[in-house]
Coordinates of C-alpha atoms and ligand atoms in Angstrom, one line a residue:
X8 CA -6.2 15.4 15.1
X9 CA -2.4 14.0 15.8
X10 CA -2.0 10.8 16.3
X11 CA 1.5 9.6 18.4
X12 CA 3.6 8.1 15.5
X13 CA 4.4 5.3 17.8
X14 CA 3.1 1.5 16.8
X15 CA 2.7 1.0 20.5
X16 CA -0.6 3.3 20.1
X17 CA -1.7 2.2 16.3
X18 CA -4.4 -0.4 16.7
X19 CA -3.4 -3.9 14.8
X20 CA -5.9 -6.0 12.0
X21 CA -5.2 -9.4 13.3
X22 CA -6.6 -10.9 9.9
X23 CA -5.3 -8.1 8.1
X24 CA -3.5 -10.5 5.1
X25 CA -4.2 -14.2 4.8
X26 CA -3.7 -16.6 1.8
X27 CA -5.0 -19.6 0.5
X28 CA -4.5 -22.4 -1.4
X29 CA -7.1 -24.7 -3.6
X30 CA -5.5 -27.9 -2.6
X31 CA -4.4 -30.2 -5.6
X32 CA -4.2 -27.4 -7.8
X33 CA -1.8 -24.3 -9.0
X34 CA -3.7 -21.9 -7.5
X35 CA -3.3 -19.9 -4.7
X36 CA -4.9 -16.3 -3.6
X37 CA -4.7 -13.2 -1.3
X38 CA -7.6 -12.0 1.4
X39 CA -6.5 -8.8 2.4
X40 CA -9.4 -6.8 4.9
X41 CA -8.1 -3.5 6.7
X42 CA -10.3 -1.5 9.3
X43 CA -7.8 -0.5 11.7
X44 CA -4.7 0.4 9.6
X45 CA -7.2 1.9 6.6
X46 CA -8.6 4.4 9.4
X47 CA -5.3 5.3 10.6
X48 CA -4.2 6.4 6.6
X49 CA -7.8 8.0 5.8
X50 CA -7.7 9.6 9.3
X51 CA -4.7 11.7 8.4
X52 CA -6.2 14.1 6.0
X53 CA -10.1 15.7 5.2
X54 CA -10.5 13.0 2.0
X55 CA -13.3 14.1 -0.5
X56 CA -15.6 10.8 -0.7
X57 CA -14.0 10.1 -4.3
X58 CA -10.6 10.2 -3.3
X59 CA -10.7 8.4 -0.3
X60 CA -12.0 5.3 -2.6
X61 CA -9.5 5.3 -4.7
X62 CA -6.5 5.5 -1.3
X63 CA -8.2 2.6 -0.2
X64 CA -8.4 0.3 -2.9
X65 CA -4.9 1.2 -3.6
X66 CA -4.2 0.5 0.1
X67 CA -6.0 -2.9 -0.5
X68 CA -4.2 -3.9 -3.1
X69 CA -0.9 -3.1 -2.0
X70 CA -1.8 -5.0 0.8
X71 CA -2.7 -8.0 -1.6
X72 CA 0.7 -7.7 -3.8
X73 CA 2.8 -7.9 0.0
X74 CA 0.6 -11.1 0.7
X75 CA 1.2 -12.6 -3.0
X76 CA 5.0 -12.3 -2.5
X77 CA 4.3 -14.0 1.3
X78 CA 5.6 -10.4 2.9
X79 CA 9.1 -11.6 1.7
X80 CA 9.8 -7.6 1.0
X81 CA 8.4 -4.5 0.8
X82 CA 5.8 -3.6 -1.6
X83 CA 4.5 0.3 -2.7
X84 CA 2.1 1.5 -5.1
X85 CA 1.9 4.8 -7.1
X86 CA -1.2 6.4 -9.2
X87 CA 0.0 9.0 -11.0
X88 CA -3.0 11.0 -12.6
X89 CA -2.5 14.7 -13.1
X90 CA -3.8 17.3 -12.6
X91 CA -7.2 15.4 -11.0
X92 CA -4.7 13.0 -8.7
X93 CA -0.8 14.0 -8.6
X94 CA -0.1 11.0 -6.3
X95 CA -2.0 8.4 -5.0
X96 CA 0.4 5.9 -2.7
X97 CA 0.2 3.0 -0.2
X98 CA 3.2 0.9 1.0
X99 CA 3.2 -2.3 3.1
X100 CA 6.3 -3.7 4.6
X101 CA 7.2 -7.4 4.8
X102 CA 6.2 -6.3 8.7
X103 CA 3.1 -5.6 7.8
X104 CA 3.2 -2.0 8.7
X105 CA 1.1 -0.1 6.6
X106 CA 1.1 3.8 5.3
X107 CA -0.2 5.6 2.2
X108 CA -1.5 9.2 1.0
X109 CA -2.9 10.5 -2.0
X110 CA -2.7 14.3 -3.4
X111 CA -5.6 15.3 -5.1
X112 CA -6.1 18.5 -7.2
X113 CA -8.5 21.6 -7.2
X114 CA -11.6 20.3 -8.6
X115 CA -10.8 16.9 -8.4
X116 CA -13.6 15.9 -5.6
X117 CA -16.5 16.4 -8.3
X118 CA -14.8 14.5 -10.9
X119 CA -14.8 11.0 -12.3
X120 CA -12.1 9.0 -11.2
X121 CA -12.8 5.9 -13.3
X122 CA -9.3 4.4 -14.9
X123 CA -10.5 5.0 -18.5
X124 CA -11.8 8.3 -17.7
X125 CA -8.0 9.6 -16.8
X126 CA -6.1 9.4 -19.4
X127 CA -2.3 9.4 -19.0
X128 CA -2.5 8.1 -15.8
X129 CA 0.0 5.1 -14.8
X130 CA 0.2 2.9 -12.2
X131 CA 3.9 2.3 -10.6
X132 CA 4.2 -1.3 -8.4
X133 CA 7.3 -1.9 -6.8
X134 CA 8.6 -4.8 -5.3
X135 CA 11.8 -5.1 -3.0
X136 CA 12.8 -8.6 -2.3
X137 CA 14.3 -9.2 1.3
X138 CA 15.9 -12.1 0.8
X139 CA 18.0 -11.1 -2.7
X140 CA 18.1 -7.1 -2.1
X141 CA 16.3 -6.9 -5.8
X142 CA 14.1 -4.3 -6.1
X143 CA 11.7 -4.6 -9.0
X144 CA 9.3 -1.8 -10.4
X145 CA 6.5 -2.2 -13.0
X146 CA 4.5 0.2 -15.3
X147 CA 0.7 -0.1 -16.2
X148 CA -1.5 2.7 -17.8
X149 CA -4.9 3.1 -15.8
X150 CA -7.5 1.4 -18.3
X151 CA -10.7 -0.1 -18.2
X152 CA -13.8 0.5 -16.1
X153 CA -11.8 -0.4 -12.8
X154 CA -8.6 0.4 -11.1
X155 CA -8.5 -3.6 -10.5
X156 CA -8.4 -3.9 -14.0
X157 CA -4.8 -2.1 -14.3
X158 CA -3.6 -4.8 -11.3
X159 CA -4.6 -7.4 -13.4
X160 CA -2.5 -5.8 -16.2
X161 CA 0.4 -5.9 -14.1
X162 CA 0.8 -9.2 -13.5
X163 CA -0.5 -10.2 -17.3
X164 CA 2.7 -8.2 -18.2
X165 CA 5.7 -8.0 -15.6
X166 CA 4.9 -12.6 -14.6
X167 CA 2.9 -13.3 -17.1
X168 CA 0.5 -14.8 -14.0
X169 CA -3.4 -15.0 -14.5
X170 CA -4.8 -13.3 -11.8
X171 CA -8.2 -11.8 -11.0
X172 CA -8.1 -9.0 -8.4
X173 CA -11.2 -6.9 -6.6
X174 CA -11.0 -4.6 -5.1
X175 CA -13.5 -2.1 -2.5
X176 CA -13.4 0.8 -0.1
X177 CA -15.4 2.6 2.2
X178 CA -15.0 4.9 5.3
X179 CA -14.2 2.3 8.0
X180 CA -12.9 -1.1 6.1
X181 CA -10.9 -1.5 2.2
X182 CA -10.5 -4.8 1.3
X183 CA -9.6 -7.3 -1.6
X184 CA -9.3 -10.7 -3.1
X185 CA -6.4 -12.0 -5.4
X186 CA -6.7 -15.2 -7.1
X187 CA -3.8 -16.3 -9.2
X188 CA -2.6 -19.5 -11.2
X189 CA 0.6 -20.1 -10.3
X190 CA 3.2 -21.5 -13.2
X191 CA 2.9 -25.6 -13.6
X192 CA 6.3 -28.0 -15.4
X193 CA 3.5 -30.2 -17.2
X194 CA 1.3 -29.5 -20.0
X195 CA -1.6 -31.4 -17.8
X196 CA -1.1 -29.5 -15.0
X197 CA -0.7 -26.3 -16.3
X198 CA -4.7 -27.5 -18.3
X199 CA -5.9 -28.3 -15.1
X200 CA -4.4 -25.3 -13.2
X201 CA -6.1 -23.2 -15.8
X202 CA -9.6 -24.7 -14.9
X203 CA -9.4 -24.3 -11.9
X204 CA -8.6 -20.3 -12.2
X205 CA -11.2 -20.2 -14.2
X206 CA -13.5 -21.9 -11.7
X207 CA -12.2 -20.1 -9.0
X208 CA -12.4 -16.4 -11.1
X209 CA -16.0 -17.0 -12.0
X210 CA -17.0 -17.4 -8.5
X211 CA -15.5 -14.6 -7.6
X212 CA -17.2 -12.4 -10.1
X213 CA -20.2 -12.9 -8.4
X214 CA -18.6 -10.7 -5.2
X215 CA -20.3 -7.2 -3.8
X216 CA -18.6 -4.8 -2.7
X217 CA -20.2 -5.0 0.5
X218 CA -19.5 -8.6 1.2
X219 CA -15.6 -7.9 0.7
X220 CA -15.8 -5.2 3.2
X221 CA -18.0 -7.0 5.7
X222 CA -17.2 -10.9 5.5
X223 CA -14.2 -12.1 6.9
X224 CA -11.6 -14.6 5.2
X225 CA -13.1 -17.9 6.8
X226 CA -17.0 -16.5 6.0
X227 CA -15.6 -15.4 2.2
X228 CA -14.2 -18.5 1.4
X229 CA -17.0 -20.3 2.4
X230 CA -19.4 -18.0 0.3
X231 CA -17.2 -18.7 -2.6
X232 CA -15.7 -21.8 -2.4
X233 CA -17.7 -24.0 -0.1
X234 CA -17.8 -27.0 -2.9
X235 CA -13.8 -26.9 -2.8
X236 CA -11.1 -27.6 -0.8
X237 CA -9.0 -24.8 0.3
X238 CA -6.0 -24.4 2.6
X239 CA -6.1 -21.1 4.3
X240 CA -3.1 -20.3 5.8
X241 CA -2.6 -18.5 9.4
X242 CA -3.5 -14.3 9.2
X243 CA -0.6 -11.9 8.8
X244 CA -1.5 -9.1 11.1
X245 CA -1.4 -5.7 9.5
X246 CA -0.9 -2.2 11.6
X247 CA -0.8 1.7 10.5
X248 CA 3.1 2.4 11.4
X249 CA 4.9 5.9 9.4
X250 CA 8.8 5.0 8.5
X251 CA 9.5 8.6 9.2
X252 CA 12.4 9.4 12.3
X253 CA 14.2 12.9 13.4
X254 CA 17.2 11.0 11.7
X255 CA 15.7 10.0 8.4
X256 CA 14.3 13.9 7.9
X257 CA 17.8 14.9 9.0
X258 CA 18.5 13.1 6.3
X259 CA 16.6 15.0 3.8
X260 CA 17.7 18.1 5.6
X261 CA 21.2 17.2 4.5
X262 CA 20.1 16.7 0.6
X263 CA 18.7 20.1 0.7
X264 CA 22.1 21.2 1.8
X265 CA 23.6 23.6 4.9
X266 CA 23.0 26.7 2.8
X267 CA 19.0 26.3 1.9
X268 CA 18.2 25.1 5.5
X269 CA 20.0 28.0 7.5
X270 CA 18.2 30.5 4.8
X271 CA 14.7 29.0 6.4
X272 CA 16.1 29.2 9.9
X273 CA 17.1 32.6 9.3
X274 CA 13.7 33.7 8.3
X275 CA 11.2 31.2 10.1
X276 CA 13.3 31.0 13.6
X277 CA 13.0 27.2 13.0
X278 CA 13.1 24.9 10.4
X279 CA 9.5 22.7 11.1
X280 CA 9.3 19.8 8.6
X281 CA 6.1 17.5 9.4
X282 CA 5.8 14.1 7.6
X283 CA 2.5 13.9 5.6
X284 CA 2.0 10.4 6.0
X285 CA 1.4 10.4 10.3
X286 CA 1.5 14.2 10.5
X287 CA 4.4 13.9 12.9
X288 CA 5.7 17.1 13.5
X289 CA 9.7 17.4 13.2
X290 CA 11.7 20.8 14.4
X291 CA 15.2 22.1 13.9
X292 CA 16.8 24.8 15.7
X293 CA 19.9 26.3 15.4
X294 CA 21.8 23.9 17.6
X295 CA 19.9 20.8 16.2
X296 CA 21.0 22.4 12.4
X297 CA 24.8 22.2 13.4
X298 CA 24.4 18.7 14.6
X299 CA 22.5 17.6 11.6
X300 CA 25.6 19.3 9.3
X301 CA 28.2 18.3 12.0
X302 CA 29.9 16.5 9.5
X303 CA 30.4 19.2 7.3
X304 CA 32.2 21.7 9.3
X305 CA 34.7 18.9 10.6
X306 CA 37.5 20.7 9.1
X307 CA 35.8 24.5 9.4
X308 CA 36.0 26.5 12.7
X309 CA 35.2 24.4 15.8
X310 CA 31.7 24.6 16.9
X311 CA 30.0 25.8 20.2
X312 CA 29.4 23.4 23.0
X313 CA 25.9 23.4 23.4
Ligands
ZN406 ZN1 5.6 9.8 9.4

């Protein structure tokens, strides 16, 4: 199936981010529920059951990390675990727009893919802030029973943040929960802030899967935290939208250089190039291939009109 890489046409999730706040206290969280924009990303390749999981609670919790930072940049997430799963990536812009894709080897559909059961694997989270221009990447090993776990590790090591993620997946919804305690000036506060996460991280320990996928923020909470009192703040809307455009692949047409792209011309009567995250479909003829190395021949013969 091709799907027009066009937002116009990608179906929005209203509620797709939305964060809260336990009022009085230092500590804030992240409901993140996709159904739309996770279809859109599983839709675009045949995902073995396994795999899909995992693309979806990486989607989720990329999704989560965009909400943490208030969608003040852009966030991406990479699971490197070879040879079972080369790449496993999601990426959510302070926009909201969604993408992601994962790369999974021969056998790797009949395999365990718990964390502790891959070993070498790494997590990569990067974080580009808007505002300052910083970009910002951090490295976790995959560990524990979970891939939630290895999120957790993240923000234990690169802000030194207690934070409790979870994280779930399934054909038609991924979704997770962040609770974090944010840092306090006072000793006191910083006692009570911890009580509170602690509260607040119990509760949540009692989640199913099912009841992330299938309760919405307002219905969570409530499940959760009805003996509290929470501020949750106004949905961020999320939507499946590709970054790809002819000019950014004649972009990468340039890196691979004049030489290397008229060779494929030469040989294939086109040089086809279609992005794997929307399966947009991108081709070059001759004429296009002079445009797109216009630049180069400045000083060389002059070209033919078209
Ligand atoms: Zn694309």
């Amino acid at each position: 199936m091709r799907v027009m890489n066009d937002s116009l046409f990608t179906p929005v999730d209203p509620e797709g981010i939305r964060r809260f706040l336990f009022e009085g206290a230092g500590v804030r969280g992240v409901i993140v529920r996709l159904e739309h924009s996770w279809r859109q990303i599983l839709g675009r390749d045949d995902y073995p059951d396994n795999i899909a999981q995992v693309l979806g609670e990486v989607t989720a919790a990329t999704a989560l990390f965009a909400g943490d930072i208030q969608l003040a940049g852009h966030v991406s997430v990479q699971l490197k675990a070879s040879p079972l799963l080369p790449l496993v990536f999601a990426e959510c812009t302070a926009e909201g727009r969604m993408r992601g894709l994962a790369r999974w080897g021969e056998d790797a559909a009949s395999r365990s893919l718990r964390p502790d059961e891959l070993p070498g694997a790494v997590l990569a989270i990067t974080i580009e802030r808007q505002e300052s221009g910083t970009r910002y990447q951090g490295l976790v090993p995959l560990e524990g029973d979970h891939l939630a776990r290895s999120f957790e590790a993240y923000f234990a090591q690169s802000e030194q943040l207690p934070t409790a993620i979870y994280l779930a997946s399934d054909a038609r919804t991924c979704a997770g929960v962040l609770i974090q305690q944010i840092p306090a000036e006072g000793g006191a506060e910083r006692e009570r802030d911890a009580i509170t996460f602690e509260h607040a991280k119990i509760l949540a320990d009692t989640l199913q899967a099912e009841e992330l996928l299938k309760l919405d923020a307002t219905e969570l909470l409530r499940r959760l935290y009805h003996e509290d009192d929470l501020r949750l703040f106004d949905a961020h809307p999320v939507r499946f939208q590709c970054r790809c455009s002819r000019d950014r692949v004649a972009g990468m047409l340039r890196t691979i250089g004049r030489e290397e792209c008229f060779s494929v011309l030469a040989e294939q009567g086109q040089v086809a190039v279609t992005c794997e995250f929307c399966n947009e479909h991108y081709a070059f003829d001759g004429i296009d291939l002079e445009q797109v190395f216009a630049s180069d021949t400045l000083n060389a013969a002059p070209q033919r009109a078209q």
